[in-house]
mmCIF file of C-alpha atoms in Angstrom:
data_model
loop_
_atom_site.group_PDB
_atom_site.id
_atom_site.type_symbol
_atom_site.label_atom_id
_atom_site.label_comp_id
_atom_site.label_asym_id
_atom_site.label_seq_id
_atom_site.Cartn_x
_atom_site.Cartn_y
_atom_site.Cartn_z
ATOM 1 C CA UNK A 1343 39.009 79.685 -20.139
ATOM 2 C CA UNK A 1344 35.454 79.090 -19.438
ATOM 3 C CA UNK A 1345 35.665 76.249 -21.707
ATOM 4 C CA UNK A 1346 38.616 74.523 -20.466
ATOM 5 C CA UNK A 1347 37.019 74.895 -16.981
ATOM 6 C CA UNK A 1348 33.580 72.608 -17.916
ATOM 7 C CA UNK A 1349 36.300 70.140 -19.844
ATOM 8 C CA UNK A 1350 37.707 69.884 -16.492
ATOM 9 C CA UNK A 1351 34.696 69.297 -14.089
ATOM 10 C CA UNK A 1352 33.553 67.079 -16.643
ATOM 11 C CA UNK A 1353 36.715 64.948 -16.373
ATOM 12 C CA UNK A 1354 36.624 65.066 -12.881
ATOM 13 C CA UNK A 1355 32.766 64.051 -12.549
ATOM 14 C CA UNK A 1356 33.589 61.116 -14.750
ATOM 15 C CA UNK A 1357 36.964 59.626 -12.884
ATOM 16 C CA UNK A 1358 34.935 60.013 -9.618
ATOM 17 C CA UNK A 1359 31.701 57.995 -10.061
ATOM 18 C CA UNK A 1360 33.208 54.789 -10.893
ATOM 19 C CA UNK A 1361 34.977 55.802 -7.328
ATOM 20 C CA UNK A 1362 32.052 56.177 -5.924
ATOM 21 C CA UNK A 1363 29.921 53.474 -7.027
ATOM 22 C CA UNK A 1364 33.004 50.609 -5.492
ATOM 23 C CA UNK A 1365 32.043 51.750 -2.171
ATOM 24 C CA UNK A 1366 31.136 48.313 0.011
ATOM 25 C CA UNK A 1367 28.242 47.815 2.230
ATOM 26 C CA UNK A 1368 29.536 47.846 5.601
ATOM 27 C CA UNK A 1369 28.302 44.580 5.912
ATOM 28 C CA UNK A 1370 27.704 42.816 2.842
ATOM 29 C CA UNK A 1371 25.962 39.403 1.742
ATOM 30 C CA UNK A 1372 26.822 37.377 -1.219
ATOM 31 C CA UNK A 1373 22.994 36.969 -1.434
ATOM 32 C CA UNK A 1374 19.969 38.412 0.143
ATOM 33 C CA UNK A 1375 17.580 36.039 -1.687
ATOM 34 C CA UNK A 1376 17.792 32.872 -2.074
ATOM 35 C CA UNK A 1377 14.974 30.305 -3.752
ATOM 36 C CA UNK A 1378 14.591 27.006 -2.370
ATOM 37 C CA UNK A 1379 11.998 25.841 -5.436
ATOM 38 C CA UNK A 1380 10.208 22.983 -4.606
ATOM 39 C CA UNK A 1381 9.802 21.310 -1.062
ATOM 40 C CA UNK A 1382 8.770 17.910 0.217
ATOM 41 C CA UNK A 1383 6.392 18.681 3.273
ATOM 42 C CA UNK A 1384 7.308 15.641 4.583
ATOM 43 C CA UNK A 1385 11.019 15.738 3.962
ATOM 44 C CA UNK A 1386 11.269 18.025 7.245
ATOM 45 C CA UNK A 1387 12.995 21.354 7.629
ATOM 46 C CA UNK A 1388 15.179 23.289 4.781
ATOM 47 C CA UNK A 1389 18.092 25.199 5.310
ATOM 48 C CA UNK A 1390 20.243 27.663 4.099
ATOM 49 C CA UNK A 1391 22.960 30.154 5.064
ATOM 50 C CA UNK A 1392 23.349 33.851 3.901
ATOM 51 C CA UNK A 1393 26.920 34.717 4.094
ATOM 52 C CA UNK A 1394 28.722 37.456 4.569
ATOM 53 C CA UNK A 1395 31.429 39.715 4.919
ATOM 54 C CA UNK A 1396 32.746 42.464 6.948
ATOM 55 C CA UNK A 1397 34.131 45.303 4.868
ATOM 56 C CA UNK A 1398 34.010 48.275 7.993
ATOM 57 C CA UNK A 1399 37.105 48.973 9.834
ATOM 58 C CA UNK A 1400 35.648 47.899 13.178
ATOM 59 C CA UNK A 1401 34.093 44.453 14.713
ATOM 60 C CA UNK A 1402 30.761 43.845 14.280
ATOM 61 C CA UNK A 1403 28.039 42.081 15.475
ATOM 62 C CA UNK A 1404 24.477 40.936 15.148
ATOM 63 C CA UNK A 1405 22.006 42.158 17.242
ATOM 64 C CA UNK A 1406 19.153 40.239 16.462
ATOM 65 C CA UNK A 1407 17.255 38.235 13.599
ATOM 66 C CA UNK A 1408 14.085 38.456 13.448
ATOM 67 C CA UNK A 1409 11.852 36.258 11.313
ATOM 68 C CA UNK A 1410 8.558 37.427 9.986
ATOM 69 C CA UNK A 1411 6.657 33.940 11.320
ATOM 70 C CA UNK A 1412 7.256 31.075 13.491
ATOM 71 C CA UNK A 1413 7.579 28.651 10.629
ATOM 72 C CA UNK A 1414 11.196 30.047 9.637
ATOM 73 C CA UNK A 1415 13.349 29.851 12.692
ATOM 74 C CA UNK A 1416 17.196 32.108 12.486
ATOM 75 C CA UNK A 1417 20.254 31.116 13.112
ATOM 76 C CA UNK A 1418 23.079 33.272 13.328
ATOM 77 C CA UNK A 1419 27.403 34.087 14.631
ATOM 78 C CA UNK A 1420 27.024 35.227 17.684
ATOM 79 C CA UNK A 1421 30.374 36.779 18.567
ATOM 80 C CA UNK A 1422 31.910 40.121 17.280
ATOM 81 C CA UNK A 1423 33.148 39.636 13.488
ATOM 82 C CA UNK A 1424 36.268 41.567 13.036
ATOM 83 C CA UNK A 1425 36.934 43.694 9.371
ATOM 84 C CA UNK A 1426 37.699 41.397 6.770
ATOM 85 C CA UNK A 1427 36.235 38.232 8.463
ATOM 86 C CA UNK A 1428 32.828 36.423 7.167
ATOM 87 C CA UNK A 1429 29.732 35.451 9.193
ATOM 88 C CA UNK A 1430 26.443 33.280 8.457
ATOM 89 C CA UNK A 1431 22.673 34.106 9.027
ATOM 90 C CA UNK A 1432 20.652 30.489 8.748
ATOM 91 C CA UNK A 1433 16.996 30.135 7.612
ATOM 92 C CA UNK A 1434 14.913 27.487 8.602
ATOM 93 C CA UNK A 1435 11.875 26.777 7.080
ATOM 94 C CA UNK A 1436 9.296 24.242 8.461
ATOM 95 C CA UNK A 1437 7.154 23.306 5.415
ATOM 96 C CA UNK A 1438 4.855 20.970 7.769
ATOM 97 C CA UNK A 1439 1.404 21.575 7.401
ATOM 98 C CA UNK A 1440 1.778 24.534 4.654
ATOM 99 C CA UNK A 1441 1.452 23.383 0.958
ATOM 100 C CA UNK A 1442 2.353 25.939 -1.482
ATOM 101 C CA UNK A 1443 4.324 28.913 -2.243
ATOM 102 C CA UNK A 1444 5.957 30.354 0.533
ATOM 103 C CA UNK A 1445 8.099 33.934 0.687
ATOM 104 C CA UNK A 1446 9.382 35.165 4.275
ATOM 105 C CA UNK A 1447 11.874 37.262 5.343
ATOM 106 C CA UNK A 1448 13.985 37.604 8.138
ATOM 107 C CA UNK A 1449 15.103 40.955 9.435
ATOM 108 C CA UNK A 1450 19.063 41.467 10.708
ATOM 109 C CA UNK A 1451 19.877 44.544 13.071
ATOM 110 C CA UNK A 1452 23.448 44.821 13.981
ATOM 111 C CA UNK A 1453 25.424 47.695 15.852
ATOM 112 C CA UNK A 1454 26.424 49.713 12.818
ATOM 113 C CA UNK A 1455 24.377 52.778 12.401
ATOM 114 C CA UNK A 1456 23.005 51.752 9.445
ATOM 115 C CA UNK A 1457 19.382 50.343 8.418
ATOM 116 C CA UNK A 1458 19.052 46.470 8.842
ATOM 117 C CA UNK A 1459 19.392 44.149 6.245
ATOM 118 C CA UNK A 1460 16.283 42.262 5.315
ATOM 119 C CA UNK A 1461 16.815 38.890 3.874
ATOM 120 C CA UNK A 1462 14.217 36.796 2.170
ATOM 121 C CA UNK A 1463 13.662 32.817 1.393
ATOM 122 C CA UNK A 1464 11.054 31.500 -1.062
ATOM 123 C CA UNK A 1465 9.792 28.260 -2.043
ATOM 124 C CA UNK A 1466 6.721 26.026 -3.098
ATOM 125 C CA UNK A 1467 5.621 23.459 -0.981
ATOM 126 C CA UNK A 1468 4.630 20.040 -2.480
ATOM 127 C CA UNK A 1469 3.429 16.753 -0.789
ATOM 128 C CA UNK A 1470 3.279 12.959 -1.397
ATOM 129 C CA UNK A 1471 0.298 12.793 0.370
ATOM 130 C CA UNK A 1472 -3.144 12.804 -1.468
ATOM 131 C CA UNK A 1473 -3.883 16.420 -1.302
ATOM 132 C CA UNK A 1474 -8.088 17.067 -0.069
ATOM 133 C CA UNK A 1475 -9.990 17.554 -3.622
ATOM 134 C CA UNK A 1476 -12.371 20.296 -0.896
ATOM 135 C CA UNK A 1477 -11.480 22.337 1.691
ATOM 136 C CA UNK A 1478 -14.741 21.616 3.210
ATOM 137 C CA UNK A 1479 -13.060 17.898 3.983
ATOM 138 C CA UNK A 1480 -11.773 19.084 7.066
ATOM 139 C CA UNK A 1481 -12.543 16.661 9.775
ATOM 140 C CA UNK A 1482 -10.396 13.545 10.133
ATOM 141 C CA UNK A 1483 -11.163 10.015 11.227
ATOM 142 C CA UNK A 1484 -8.081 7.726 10.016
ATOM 143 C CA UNK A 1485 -7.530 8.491 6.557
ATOM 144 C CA UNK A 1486 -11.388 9.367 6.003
ATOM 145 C CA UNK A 1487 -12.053 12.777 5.497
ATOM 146 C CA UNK A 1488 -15.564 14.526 6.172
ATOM 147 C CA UNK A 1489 -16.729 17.745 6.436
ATOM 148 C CA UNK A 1490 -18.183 16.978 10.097
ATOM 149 C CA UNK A 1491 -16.935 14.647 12.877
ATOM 150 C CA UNK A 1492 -20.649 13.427 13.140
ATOM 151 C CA UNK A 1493 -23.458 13.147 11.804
ATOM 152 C CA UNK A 1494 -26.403 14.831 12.219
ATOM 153 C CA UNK A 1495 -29.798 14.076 10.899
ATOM 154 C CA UNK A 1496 -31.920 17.182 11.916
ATOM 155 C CA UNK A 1497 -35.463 16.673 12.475
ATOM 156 C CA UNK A 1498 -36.943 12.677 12.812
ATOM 157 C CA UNK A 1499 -40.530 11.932 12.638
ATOM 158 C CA UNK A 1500 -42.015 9.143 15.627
ATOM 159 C CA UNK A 1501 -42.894 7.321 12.685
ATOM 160 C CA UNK A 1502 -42.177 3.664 11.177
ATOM 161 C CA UNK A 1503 -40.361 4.397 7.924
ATOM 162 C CA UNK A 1504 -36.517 5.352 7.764
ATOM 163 C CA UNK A 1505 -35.605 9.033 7.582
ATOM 164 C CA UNK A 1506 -32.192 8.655 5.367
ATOM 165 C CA UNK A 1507 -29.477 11.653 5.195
ATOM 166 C CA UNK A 1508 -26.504 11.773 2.807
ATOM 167 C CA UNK A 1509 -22.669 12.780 4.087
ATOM 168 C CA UNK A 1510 -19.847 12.778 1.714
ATOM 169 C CA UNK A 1511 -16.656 11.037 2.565
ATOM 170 C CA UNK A 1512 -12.867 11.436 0.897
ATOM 171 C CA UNK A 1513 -10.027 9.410 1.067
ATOM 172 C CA UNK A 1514 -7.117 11.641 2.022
ATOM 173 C CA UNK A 1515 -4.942 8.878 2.123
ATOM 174 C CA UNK A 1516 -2.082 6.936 -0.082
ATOM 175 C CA UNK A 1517 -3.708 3.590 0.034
ATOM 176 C CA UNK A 1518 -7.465 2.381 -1.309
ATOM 177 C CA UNK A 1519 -10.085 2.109 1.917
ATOM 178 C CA UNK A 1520 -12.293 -0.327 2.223
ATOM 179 C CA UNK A 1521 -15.768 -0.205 4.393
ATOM 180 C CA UNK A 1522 -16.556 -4.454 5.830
ATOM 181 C CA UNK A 1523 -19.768 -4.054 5.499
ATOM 182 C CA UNK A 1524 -20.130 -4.573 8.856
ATOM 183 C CA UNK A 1525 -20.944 -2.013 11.723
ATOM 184 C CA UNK A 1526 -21.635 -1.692 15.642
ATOM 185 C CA UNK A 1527 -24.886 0.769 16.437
ATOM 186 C CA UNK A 1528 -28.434 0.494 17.653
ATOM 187 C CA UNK A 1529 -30.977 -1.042 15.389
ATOM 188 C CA UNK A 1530 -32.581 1.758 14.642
ATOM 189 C CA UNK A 1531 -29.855 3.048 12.769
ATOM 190 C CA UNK A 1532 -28.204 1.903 9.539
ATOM 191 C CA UNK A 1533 -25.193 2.214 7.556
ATOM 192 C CA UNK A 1534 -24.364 2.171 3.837
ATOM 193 C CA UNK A 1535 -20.980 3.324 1.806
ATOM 194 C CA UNK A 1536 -21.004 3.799 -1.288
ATOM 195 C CA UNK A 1537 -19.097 2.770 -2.893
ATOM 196 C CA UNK A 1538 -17.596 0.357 -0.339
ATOM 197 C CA UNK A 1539 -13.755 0.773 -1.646
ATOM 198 C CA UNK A 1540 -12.261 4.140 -1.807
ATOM 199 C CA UNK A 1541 -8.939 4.928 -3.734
ATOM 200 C CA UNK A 1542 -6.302 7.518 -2.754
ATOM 201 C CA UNK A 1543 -8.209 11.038 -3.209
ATOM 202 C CA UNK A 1544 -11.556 9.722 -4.574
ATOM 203 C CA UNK A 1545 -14.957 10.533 -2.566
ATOM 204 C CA UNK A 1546 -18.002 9.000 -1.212
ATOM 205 C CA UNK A 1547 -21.471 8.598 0.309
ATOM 206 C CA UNK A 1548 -22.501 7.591 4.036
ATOM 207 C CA UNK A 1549 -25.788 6.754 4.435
ATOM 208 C CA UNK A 1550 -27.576 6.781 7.146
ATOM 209 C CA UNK A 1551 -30.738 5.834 7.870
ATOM 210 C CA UNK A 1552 -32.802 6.380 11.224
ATOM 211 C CA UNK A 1553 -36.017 4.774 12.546
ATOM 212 C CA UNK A 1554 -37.696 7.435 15.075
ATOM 213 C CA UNK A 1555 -40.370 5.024 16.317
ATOM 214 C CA UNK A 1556 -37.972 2.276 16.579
ATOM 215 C CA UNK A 1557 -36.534 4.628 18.752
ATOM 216 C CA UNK A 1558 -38.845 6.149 20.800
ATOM 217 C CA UNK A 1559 -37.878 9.094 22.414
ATOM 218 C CA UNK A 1560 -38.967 12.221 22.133
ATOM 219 C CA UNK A 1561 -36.187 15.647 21.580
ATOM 220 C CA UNK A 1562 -32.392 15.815 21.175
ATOM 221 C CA UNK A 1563 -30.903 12.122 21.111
ATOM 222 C CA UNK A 1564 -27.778 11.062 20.260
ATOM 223 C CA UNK A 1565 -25.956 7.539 19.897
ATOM 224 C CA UNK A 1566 -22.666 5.897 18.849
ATOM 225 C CA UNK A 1567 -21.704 3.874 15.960
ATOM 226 C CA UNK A 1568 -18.743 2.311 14.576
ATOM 227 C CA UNK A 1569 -17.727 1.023 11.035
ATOM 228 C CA UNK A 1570 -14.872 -1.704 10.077
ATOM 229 C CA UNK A 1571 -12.773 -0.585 7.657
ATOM 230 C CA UNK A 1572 -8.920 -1.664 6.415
ATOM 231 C CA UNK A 1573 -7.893 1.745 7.034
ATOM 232 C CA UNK A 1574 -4.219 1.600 8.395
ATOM 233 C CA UNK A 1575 -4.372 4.685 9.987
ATOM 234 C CA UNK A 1576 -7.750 3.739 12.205
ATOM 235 C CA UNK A 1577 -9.698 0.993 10.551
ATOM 236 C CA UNK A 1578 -12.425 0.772 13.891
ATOM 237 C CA UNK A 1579 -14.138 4.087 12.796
ATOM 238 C CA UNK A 1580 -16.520 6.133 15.644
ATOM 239 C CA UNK A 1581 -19.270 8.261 14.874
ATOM 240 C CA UNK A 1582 -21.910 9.960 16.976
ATOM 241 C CA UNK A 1583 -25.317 10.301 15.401
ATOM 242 C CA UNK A 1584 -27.891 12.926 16.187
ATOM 243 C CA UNK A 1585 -31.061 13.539 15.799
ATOM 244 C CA UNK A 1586 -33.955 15.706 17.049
ATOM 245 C CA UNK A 1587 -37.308 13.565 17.502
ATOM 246 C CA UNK A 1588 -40.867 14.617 17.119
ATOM 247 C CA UNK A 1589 -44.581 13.416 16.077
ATOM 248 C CA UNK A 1590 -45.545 14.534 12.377
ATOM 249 C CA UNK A 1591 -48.780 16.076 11.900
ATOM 250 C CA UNK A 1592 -48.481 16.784 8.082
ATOM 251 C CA UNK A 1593 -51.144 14.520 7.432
ATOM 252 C CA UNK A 1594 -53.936 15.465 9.235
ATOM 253 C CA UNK A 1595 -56.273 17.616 7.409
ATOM 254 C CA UNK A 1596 -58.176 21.231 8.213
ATOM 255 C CA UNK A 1597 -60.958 19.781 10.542
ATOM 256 C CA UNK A 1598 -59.265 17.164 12.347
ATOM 257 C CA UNK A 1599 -56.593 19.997 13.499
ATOM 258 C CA UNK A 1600 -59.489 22.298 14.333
ATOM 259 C CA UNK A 1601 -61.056 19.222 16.734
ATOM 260 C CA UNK A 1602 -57.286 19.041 17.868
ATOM 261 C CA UNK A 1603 -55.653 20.020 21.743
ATOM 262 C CA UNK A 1604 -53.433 23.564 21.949
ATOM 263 C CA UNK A 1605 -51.219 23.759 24.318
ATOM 264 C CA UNK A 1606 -50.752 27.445 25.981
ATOM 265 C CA UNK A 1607 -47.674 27.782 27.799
ATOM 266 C CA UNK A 1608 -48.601 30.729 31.179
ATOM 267 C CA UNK A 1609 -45.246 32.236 30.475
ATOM 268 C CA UNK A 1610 -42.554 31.548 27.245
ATOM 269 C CA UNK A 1611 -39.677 32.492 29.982
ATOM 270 C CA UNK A 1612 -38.631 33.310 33.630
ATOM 271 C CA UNK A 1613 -36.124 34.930 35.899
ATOM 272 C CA UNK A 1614 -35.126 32.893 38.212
ATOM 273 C CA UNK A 1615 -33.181 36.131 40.042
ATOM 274 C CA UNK A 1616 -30.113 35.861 42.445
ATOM 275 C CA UNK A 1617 -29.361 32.602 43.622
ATOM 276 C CA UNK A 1618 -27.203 30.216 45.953
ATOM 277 C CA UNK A 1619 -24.772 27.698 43.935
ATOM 278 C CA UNK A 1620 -25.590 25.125 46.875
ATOM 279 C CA UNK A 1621 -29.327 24.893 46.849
ATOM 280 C CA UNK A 1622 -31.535 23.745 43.974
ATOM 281 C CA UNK A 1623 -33.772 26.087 42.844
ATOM 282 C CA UNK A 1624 -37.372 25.136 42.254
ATOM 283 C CA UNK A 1625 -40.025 26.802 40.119
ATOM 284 C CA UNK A 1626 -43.343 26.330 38.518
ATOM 285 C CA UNK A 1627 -45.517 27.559 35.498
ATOM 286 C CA UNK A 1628 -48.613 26.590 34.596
ATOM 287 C CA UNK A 1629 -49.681 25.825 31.129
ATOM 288 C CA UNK A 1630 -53.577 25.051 29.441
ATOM 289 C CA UNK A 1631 -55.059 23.051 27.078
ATOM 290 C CA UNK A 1632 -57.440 25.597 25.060
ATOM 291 C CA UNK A 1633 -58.153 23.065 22.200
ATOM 292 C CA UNK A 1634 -60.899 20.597 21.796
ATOM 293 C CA UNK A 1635 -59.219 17.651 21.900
ATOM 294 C CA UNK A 1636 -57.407 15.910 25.456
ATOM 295 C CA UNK A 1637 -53.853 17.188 25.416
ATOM 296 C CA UNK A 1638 -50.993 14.725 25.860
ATOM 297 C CA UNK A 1639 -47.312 16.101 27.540
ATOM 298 C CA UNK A 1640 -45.244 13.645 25.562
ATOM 299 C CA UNK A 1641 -42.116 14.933 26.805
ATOM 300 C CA UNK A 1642 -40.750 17.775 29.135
ATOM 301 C CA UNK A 1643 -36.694 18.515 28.919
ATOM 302 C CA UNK A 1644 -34.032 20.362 29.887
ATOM 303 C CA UNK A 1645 -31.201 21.537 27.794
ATOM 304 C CA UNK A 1646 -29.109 20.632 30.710
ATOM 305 C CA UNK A 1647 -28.084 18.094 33.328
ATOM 306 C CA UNK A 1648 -28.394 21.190 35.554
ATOM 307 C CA UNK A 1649 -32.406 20.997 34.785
ATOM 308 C CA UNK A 1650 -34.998 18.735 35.171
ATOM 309 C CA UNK A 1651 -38.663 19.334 34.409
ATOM 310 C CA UNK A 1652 -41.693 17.212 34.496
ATOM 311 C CA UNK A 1653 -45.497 18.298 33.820
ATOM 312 C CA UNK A 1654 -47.587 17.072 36.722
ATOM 313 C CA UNK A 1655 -50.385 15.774 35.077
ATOM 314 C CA UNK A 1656 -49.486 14.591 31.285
ATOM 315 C CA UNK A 1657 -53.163 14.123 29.786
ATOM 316 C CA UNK A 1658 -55.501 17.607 29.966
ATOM 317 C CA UNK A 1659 -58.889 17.489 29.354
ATOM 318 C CA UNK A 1660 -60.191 20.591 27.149
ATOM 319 C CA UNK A 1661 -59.907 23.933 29.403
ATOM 320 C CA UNK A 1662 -58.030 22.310 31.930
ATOM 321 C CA UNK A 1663 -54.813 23.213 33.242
ATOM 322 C CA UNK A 1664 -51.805 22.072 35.038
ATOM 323 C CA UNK A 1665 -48.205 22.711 36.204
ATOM 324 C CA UNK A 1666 -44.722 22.012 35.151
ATOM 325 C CA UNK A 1667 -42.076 22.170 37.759
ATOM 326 C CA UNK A 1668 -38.382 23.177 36.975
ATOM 327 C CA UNK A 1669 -35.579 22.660 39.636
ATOM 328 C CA UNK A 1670 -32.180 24.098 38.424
ATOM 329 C CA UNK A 1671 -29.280 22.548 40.167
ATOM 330 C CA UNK A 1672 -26.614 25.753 39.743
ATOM 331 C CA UNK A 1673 -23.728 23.633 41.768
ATOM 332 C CA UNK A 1674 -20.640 24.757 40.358
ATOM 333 C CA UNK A 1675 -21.747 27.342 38.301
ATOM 334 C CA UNK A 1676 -21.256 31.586 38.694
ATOM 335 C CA UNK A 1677 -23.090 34.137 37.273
ATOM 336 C CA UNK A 1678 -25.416 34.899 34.799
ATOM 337 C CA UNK A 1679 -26.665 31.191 33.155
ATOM 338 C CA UNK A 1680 -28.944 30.704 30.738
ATOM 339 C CA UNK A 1681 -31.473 27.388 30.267
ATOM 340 C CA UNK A 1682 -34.154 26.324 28.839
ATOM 341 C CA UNK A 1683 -37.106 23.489 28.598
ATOM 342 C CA UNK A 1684 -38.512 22.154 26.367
ATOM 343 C CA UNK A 1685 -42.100 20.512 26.063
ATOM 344 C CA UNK A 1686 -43.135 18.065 23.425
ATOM 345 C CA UNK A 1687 -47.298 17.819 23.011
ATOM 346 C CA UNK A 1688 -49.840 16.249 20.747
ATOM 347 C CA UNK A 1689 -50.814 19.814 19.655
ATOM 348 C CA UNK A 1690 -50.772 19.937 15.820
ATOM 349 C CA UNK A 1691 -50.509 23.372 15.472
ATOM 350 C CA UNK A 1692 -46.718 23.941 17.586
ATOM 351 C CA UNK A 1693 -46.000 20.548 19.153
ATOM 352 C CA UNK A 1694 -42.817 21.666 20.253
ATOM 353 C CA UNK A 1695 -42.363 24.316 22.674
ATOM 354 C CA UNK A 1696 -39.895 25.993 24.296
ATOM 355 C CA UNK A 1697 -39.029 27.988 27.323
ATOM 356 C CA UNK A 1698 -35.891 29.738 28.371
ATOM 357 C CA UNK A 1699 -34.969 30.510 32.087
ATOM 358 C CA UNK A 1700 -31.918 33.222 33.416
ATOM 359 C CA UNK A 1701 -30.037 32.733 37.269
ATOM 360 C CA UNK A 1702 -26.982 34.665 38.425
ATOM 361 C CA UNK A 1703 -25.279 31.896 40.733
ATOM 362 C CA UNK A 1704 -23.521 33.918 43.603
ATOM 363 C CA UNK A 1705 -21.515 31.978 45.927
#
């Protein structure tokens, strides 16, 4: 008996799987992947549709779809979907701007009381466009691609010979670039490419040369060139160039340094305290010459059109002293700001100094 009993529950274990296992989804898709393999970025948005059918007794509908970033944008039946009838869910994926492989997944929540159904799309992005050979090639001008949108030289000696920096170039373009030969800019500046003709993807050198005594100002300067090029995209190309000026004392040796002037600053910053936005505020500091040698202000300026400074005498005799005024215009400004001056001097030893100021602007 026992043994026709376990032949039995066997049997009956066996019929009712397969039984089991042919149960639908209540709401079931004919695919819940799908691969779109390779992309054109430029070709614009792909699409495709998950369908699907019905198989509960009752109507159904979507709640929401929810995708899992704004580059895939869901599409989807709106109205109630009675038993046996189909419905869509759409995936659109905006490849613009985002080269290679891709997997999102958009999330569907309907009114059944059952977990939602996560679809997912998948892809690789490819482009016709002359992909950057460095990521560092991030600034554009045209077709040109450089790491910065200017160019800055850094420190430049008051002296007759040409400081010269180095900035790559690329061409992120589908068509060869070539530089005229011919640019717009002061003549203290120059300009060299190499080489002068740039194919689809292949890099380059910008040189550019600066001539501080040409220039003749002292601190932070800055000035605008532009280059001819065939570039289709922008062929007139503008750069700002900066620099920071100042006298070089490398050359002078041990004793003449010792006979030199030193500049002493009375204070290296102030507080300026509370203050009015409608009234300039004026202050003064004085500052010695404890060298041996006459001092010479070269320059006094402020890191903002908010501030101007000026030494009132600008040649100091050994021990002597004088004054530099600062007025701070705060118009416009609230709160806590912070400035600063700076003071350029024939002292060897630290010919550029600088001093920082605080305000709070009330109204």
């Amino acid at each position: 008996m026992r043994v026709l009993i376990s032949i039995c529950f066997v049997l009956l274990t066996t019929l009712a799987t397969p039984v089991f296992g042919q149960v639908a989804k209540p709401l079931e898709f004919r695919e819940e992947s799908f691969d779109f393999g390779f992309v054109k970025e430029e070709g614009g948005p792909v699409v495709h549709e998950f369908l699907f059918t019905n198989n509960s007794a009752r109507y159904v509908k979507i709640l929401s779809v929810k995708a899992s970033c704004g580059c895939t944008t869901p599409a989807w039946t709106h109205e109630p979907i009675g038993p046996g009838k189909t419905g869509f869910v759409q995936a659109s994926y905006n490849p613009n701007g985002r080269p290679g492989y891709f997997n999102k997944s958009l999330t569907v929540a309907t009114d059944l009381e059952t977990n939602p159904v996560v679809l997912q799309i998948k892809g690789h992005v490819t482009s016709d466009v002359q992909p950057l050979a460095n990521a560092d090639f991030q600034s554009a001008n045209g077709n040109w691609r450089l790491r910065t949108a200017s160019f800055n030289m850094g420190k430049v000696y008051l002296t007759d010979e040409y400081t010269v920096r180095d900035f790559q170039i690329l061409n992120g373009g589908k068509k060869a670039i070539t530089y005229s030969g011919t640019f717009a800019g002061p003549p203290y500046i120059g300009v060299e490419v190499q080489p002068k003709s740039l194919g689809p993807g292949e890099k380059g050198h910008i040189k550019i040369s600066y001539n501080g005594k040409m220039k003749g100002q002292y601190g932070f300067q800055s000035d605008n060139i532009e280059l001819a090029t065939d570039d289709e995209l922008n062929p007139s190309k503008s750069f700002t160039v900066y620099a920071t000026l100042e006298d070089n004392f490398k050359d002078l040796s041990p004793e003449e340094i010792a006979k030199a002037a030193q500049l002493r600053l009375q204070v290296q910053s102030l507080d300026f305290g509370k203050i009015k936005s409608n009234a300039t505020t004026v202050k003064e500091i004085q500052f010695l010459n404890i060298g041996k040698g006459v001092l010479d202000i070269r320059s006094v300026q402020g890191n903002c059109t908010c501030v101007r400074a000026a030494a009132e005498k600008t040649s100091i005799k050994p021990g002597e002293s004088s004054t530099i005024k600062i007025e701070f215009n705060p118009f416009d400004r609230k709160g806590t700001q912070q400035k600063a001056v700076t003071v350029y001097s024939n002292d060897p030893k630290n010919p550029v100094q600088r001093l920082t100021f605080t305000a709070y602007v009330e109204d």
